[in-house]
CSV table of C-alpha atoms in Angstrom, one decimal:
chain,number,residue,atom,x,y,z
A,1,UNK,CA,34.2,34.5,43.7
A,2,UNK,CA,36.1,32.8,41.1
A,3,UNK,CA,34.0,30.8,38.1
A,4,UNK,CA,35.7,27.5,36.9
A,5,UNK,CA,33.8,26.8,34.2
A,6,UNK,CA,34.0,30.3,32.3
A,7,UNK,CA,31.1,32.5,31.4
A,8,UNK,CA,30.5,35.8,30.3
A,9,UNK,CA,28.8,38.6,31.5
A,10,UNK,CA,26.1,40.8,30.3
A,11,UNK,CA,23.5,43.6,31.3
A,12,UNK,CA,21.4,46.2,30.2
A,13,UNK,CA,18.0,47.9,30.3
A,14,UNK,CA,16.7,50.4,27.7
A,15,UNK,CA,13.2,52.2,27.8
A,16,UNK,CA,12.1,55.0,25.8
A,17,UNK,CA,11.2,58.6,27.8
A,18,UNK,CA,8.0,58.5,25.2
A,19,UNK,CA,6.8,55.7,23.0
A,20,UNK,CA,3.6,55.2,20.5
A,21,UNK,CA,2.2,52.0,19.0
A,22,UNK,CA,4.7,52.5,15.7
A,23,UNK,CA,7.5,52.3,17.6
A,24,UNK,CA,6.7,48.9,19.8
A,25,UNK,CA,8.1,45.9,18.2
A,26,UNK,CA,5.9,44.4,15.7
A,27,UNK,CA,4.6,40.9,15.0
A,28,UNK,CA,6.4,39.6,18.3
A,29,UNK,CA,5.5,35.4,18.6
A,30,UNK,CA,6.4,35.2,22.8
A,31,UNK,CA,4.0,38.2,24.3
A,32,UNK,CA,1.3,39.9,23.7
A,33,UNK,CA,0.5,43.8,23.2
A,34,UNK,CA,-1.8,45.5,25.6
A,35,UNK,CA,-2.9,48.8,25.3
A,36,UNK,CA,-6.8,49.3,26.9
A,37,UNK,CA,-8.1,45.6,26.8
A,38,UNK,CA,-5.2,42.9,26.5
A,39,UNK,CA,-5.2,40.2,24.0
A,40,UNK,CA,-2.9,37.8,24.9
A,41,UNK,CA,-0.8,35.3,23.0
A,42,UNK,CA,1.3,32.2,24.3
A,43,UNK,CA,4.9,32.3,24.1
A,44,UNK,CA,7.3,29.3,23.7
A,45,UNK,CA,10.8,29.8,25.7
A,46,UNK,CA,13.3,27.0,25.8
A,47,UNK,CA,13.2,25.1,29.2
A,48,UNK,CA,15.2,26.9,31.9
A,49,UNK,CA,18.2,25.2,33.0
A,50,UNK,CA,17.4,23.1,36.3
A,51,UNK,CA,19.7,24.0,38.7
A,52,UNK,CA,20.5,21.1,41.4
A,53,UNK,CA,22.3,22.1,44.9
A,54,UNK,CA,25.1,19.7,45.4
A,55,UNK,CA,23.4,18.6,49.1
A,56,UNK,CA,20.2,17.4,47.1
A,57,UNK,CA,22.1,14.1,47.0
A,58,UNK,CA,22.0,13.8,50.4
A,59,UNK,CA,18.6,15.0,51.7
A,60,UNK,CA,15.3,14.1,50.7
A,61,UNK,CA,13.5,16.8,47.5
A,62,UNK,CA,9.9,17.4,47.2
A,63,UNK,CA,7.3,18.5,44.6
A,64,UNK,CA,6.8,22.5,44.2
A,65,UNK,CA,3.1,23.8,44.3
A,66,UNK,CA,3.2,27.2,42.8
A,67,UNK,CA,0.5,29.6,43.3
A,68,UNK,CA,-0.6,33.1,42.3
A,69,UNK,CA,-1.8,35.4,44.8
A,70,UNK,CA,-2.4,38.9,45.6
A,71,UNK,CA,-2.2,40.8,48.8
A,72,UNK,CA,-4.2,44.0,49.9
A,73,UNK,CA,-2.4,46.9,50.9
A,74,UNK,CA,-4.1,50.4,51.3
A,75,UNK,CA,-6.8,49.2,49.5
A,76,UNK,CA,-4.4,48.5,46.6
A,77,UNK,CA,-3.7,44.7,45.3
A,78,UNK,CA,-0.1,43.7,45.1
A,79,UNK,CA,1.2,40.7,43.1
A,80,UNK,CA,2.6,37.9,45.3
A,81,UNK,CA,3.6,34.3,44.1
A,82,UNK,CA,3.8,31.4,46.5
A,83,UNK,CA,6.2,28.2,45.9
A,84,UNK,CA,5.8,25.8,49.1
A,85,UNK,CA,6.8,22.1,49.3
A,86,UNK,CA,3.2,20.0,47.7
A,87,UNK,CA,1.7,17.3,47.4
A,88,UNK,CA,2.1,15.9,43.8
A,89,UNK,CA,-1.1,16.9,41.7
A,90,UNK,CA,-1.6,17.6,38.1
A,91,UNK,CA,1.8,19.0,36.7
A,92,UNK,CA,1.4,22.0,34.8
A,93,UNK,CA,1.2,21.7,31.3
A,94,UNK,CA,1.3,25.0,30.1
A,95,UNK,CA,4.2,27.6,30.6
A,96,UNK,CA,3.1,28.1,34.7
A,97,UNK,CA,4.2,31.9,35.0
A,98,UNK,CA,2.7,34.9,33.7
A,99,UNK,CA,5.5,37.6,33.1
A,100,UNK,CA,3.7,40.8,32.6
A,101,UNK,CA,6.3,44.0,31.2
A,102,UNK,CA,4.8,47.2,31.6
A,103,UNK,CA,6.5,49.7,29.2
A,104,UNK,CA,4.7,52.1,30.8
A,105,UNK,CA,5.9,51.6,34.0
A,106,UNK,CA,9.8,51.4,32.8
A,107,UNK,CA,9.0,55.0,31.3
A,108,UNK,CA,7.3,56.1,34.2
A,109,UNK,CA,9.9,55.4,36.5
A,110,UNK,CA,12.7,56.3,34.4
A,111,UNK,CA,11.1,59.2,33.4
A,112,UNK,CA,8.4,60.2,35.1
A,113,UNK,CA,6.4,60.7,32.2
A,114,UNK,CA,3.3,58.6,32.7
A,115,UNK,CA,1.8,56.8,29.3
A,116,UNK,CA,-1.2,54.4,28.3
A,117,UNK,CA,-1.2,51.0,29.8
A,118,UNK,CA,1.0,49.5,27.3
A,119,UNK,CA,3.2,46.1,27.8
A,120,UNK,CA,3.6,42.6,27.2
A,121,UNK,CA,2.3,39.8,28.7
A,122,UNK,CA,5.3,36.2,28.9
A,123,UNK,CA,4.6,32.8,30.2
A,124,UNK,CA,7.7,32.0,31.8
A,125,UNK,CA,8.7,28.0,31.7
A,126,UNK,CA,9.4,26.2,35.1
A,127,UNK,CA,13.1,24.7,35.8
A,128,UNK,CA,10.7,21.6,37.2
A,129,UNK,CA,7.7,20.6,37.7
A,130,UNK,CA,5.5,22.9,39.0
A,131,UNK,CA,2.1,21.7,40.5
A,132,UNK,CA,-0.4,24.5,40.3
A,133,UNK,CA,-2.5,25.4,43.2
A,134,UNK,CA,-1.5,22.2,44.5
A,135,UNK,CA,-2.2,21.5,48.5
A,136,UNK,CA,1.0,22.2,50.5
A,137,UNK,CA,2.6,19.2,52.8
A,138,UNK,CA,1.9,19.5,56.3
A,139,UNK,CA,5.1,20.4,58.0
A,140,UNK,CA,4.8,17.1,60.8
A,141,UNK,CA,4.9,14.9,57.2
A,142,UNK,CA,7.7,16.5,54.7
A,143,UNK,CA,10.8,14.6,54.6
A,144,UNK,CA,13.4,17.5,53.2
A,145,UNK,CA,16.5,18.7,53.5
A,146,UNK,CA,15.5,21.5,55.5
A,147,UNK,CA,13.6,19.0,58.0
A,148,UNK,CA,16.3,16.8,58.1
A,149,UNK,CA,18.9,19.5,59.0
A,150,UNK,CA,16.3,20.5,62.0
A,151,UNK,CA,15.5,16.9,63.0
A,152,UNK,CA,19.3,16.6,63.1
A,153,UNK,CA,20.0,19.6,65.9
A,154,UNK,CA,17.4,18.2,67.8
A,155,UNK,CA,15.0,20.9,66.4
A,156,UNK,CA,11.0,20.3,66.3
A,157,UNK,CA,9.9,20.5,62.1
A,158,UNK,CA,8.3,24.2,61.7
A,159,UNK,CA,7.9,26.2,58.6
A,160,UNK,CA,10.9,28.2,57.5
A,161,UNK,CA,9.9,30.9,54.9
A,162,UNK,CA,12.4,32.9,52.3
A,163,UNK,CA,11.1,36.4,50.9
A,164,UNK,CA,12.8,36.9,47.3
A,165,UNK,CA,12.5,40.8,46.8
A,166,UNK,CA,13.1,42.1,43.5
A,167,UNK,CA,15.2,45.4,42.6
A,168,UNK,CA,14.5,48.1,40.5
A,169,UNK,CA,12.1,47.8,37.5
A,170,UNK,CA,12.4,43.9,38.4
A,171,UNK,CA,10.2,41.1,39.0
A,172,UNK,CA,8.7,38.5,41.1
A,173,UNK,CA,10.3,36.8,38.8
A,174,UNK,CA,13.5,37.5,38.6
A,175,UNK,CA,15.1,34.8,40.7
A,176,UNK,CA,12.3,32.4,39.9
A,177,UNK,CA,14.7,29.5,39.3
A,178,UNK,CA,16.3,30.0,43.1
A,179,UNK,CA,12.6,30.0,44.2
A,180,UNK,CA,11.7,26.7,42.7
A,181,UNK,CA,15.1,25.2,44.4
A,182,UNK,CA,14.3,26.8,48.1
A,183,UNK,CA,10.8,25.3,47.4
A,184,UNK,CA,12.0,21.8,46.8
A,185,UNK,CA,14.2,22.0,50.0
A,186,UNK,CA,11.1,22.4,52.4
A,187,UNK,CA,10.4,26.5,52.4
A,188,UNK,CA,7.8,28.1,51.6
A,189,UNK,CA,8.9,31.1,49.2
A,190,UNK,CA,7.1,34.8,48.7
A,191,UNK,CA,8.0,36.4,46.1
A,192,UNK,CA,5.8,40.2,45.6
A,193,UNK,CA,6.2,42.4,43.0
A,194,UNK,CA,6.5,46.5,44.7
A,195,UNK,CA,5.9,49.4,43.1
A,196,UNK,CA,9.2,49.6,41.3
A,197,UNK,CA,8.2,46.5,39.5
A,198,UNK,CA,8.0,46.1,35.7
A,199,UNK,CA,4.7,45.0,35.7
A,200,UNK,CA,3.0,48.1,36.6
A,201,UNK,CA,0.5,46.5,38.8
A,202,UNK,CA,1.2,48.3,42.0
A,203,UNK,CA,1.1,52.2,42.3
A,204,UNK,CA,4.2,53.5,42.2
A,205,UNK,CA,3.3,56.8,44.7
A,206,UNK,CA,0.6,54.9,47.0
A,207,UNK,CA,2.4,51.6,48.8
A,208,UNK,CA,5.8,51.2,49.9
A,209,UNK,CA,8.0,48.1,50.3
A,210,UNK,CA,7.4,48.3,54.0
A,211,UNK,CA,3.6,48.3,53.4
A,212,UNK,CA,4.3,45.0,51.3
A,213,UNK,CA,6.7,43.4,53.2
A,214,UNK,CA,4.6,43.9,56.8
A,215,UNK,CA,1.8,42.4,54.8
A,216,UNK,CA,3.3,39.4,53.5
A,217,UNK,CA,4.9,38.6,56.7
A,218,UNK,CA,1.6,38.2,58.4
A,219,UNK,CA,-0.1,36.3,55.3
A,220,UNK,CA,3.1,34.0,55.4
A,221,UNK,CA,2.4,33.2,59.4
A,222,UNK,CA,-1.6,32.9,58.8
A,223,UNK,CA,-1.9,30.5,55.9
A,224,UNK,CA,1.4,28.6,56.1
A,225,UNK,CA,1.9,28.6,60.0
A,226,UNK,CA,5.1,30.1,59.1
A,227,UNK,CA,7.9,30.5,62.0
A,228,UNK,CA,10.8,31.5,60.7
A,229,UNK,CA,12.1,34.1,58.1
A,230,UNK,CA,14.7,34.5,55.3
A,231,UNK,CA,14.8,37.2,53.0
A,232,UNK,CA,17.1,37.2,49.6
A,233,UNK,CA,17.0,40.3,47.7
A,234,UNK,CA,18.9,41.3,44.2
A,235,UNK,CA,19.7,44.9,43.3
A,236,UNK,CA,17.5,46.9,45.5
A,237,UNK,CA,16.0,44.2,47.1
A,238,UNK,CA,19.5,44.1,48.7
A,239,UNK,CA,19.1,46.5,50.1
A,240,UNK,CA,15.9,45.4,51.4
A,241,UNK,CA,17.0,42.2,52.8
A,242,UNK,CA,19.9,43.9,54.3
A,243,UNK,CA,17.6,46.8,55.9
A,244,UNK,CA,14.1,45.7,57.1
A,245,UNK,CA,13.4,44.8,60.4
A,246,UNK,CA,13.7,41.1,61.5
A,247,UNK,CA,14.2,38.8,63.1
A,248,UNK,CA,15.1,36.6,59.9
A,249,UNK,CA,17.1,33.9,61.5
A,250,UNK,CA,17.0,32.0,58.4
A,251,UNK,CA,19.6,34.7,57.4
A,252,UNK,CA,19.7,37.8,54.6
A,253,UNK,CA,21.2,37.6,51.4
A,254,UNK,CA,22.0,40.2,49.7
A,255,UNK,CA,23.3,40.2,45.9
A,256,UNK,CA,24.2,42.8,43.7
A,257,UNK,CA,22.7,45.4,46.3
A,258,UNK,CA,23.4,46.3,49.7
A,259,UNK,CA,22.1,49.1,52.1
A,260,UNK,CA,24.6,51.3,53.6
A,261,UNK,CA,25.9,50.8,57.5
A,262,UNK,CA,24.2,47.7,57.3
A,263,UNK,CA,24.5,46.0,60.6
A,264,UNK,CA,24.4,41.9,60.5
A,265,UNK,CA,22.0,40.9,63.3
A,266,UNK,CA,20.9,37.9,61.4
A,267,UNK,CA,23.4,35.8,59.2
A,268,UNK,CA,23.9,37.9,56.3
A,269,UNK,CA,25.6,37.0,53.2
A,270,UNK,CA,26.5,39.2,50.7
A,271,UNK,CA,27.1,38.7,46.4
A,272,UNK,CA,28.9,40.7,44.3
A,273,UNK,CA,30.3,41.0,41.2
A,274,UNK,CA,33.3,43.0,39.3
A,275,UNK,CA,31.5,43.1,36.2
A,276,UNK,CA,28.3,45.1,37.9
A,277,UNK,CA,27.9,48.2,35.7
A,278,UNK,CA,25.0,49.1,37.8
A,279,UNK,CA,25.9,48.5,41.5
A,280,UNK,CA,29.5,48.9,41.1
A,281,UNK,CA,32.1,47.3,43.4
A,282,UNK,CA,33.5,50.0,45.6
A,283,UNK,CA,29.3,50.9,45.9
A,284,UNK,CA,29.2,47.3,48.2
A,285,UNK,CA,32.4,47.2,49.4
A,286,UNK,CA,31.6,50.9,51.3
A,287,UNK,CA,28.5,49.5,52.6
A,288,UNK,CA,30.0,46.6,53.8
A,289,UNK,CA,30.3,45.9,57.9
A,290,UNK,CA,33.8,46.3,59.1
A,291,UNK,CA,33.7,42.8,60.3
A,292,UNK,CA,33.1,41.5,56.5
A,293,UNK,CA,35.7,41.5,53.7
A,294,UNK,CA,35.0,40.3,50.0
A,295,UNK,CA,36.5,36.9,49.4
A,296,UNK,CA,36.2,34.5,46.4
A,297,UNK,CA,33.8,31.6,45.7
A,298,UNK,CA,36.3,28.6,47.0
A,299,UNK,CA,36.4,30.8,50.8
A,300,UNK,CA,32.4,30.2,51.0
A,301,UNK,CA,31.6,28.3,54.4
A,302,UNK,CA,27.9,28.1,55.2
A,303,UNK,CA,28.2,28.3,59.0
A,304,UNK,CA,29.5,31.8,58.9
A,305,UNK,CA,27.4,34.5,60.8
A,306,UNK,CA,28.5,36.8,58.0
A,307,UNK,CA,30.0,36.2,54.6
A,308,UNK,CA,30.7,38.2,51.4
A,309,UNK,CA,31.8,36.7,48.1
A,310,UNK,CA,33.4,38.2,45.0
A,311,UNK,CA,32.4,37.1,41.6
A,312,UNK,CA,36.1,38.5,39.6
A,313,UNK,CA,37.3,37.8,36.4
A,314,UNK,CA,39.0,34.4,35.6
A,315,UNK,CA,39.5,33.7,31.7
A,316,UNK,CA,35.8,35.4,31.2
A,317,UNK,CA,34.1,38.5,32.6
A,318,UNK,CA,32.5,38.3,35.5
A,319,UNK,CA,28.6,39.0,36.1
A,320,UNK,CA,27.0,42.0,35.0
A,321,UNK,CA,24.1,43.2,37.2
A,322,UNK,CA,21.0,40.9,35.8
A,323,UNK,CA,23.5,37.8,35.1
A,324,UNK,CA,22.2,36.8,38.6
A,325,UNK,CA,18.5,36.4,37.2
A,326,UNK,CA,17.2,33.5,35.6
A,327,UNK,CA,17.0,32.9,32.0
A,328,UNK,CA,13.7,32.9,31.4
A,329,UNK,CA,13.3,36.1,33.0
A,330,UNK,CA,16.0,38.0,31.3
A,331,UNK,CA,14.9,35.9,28.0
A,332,UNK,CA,11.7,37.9,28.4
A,333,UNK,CA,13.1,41.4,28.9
A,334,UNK,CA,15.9,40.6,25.4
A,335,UNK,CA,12.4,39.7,23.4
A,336,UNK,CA,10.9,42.7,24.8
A,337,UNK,CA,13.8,45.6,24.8
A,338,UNK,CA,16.3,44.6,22.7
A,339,UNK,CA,14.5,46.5,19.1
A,340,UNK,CA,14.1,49.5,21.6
A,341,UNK,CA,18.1,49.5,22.8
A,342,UNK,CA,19.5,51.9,20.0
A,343,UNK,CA,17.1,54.2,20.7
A,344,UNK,CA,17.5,54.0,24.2
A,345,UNK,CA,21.5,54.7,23.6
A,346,UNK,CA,20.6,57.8,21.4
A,347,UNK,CA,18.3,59.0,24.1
A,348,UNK,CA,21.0,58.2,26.8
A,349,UNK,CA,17.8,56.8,28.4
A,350,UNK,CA,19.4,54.1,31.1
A,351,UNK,CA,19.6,50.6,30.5
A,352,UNK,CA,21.4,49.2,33.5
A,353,UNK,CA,23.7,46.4,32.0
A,354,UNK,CA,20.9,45.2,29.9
A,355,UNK,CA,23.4,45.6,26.6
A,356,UNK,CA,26.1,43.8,28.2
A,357,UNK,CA,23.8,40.9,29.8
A,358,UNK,CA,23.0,41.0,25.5
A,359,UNK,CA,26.6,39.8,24.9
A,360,UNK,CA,26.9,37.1,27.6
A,361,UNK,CA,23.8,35.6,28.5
A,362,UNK,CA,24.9,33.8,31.2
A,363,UNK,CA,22.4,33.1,33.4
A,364,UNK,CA,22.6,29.6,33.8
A,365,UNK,CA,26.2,29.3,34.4
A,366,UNK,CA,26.0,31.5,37.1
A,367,UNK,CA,23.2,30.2,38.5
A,368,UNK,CA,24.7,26.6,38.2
A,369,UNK,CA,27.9,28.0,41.0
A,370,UNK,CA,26.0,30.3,43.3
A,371,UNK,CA,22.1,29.0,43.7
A,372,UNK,CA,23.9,26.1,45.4
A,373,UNK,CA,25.9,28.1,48.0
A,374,UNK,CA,22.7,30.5,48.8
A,375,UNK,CA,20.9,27.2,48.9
A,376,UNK,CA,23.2,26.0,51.5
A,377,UNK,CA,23.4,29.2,53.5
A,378,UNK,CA,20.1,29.8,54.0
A,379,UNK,CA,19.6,25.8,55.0
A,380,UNK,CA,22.2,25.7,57.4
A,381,UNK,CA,21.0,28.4,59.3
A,382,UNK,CA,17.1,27.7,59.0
A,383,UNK,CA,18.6,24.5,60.7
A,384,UNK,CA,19.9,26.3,63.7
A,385,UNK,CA,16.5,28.8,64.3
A,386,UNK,CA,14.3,28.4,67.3
């Protein structure tokens, strides 16, 4: 898809195959060192660019309750947020996510050598307000866009949820800004954290993504009377929203990632970008159905089954392969990595467009042309489930 207001591009990733307490980043004012028993410090991000969906002028927007959760699989606790359309509370006044980076984990997995607990612990900053642990809107009282686009096919109101899975060595929070947005439209959003996650909380050999996902699904039904799925997933998670068994009528999106032979039985869209040094173009384009072909940003139409849009060069480089996660986020990993990236390079130790995303820091602008259209999608079809 073509970008009309310019941006650049940038990505990259670097982890060291062994590390010791001289060589972490010293004196560092936005995380704090862990190694045994953690001792945390507050960091202080600029505010996250709010991103706005061009239909929010036309449907009703509510408050975002945001809370932090856990789920039980195989005896083994995995990390799960919850955004969900809330009744306005107390507003959160300190930074509302907790960000933890495992180094351990990125060396682990990159690796396979296994170290000390080591990492860093970021409070991430809200694009809105968030209300913590606030009491979610019953679904017969919200007035959103979501409910008005049911009311409006003649539909009953019932809870639509939208999974965000992460990639690989990402985050719950790596699309944390969409999340806020899907909220504030009427879904309730899951976002877990597997065992390929930075933050090291989840055994990497002992629960799978299935495990997770089967999990959540059934929490999402039980405490939120959930009927209806969506999945987005970035990287990996792609994959994953292209892959595991539905019905998510909502519809799949897929971004930087997609899963080979992928068959679209629920609306699918599909993101990519020329600039993807990890996922590279011809890697999507050969996974793509035959019924799908790449077209740019001004071709997007909502009420297509099955969609896939190119972001391609137009005065400035197109994405790299994190440009699609938000700020904060990547703000976290350039605080964290960046001392450690020319040693990574001498160690030809991967870092997955993490020195390019260094360069173009672009987050926001591409967040400001495609949160809106995944927005959209996901809306328009939610609309049409029953």
């Amino acid at each position: 898809m073509v970008f009309d207001d310019g941006f650049t591009v940038s990505d990259d990733l670097s982890v060291l195959p062994s590390l010791s307490m001289a060589s972490l980043p010293a004196n560092r004012p936005t995380a704090s060192v862990y190694v045994a028993e953690p001792v945390r410090r507050r960091s202080a991000f600029p505010l996250a660019l709010a991103i706005t969906s061009c239909s929010a002028l036309a449907f009703g927007r509510v408050s975002v309750g945001y809370r932090a959760s856990h789920i039980r699989v195989r005896g083994k606790k995995a990390p799960v947020s919850f955004w969900y359309p809330a009744t306005p509370g107390r507003v959160s006044k300190e930074l509302p996510y907790r960000h933890f980076i495992s180094v351990a984990k990125i060396v682990e997995v990159l690796q396979g050598t296994e170290l000390p607990g080591i990492g860093w612990e970021f409070r991430l900053r809200a694009g809105k307000p968030i209300y913590p642990e606030a009491q979610p809107i019953p679904v017969e009282r919200q007035e959103t866009e979501l409910q008005e686009r049911r009311l409006a096919e003649g539909l009953p109101r019932e809870s639509c949820a939208i999974i965000f899975a992460h990639g690989y060595l990402g985050s719950r929070f790596d699309m944390l800004h969409l999340c806020e947005e899907l909220a504030q439209c009427g879904f309730v959003v899951a976002a877990p954290d597997f065992a390929e996650s930075l933050s090291g909380k989840v055994p990497l050999r002992e629960v799978t993504r299935q495990d997770i996902m089967e999990e959540l699904l059934t929490r999402l039904q039980k405490e939120f009377a959930v009927k209806h799925f969506g999945i987005v997933g970035h990287s990996a998670g792609g994959g994953t929203a292209s892959l595991f068994p539905g019905p998510f009528q909502c519809g799949r999106v897929a971004i930087a990632g997609l899963a080979p032979q992928t068959v679209p039985t629920d609306p699918l869209l599909v993101v990519a970008s020329e600039g993807d040094g990890v996922v590279a173009l011809p890697r999507i384009t050969a996974a793509l159905p035959k019924n799908i072909e790449l077209q740019d940003m001004d071709q997007f139409d909502a009420a297509r089954p099955a969609i896939a849009i190119l972001l391609r060069e137009n005065g400035t480089r197109p994405p790299c392969h994190i440009s699609f996660l938000s700020e904060e986020s990547n703000k976290a990993m350039i605080s964290l990595l960046t001392p450690l990236l020319p040693v990574a390079r001498a160690l030809k130790v991967p870092v997955l467009d993490f020195d390019v995303y260094l360069e173009l820091q672009d987050s926001s602008r591409v967040a400001k042309v495609l949160l809106p259209k995944i927005e959209d999608f996901l809306c328009f079809h939610a609309s049409k489930a029953k």
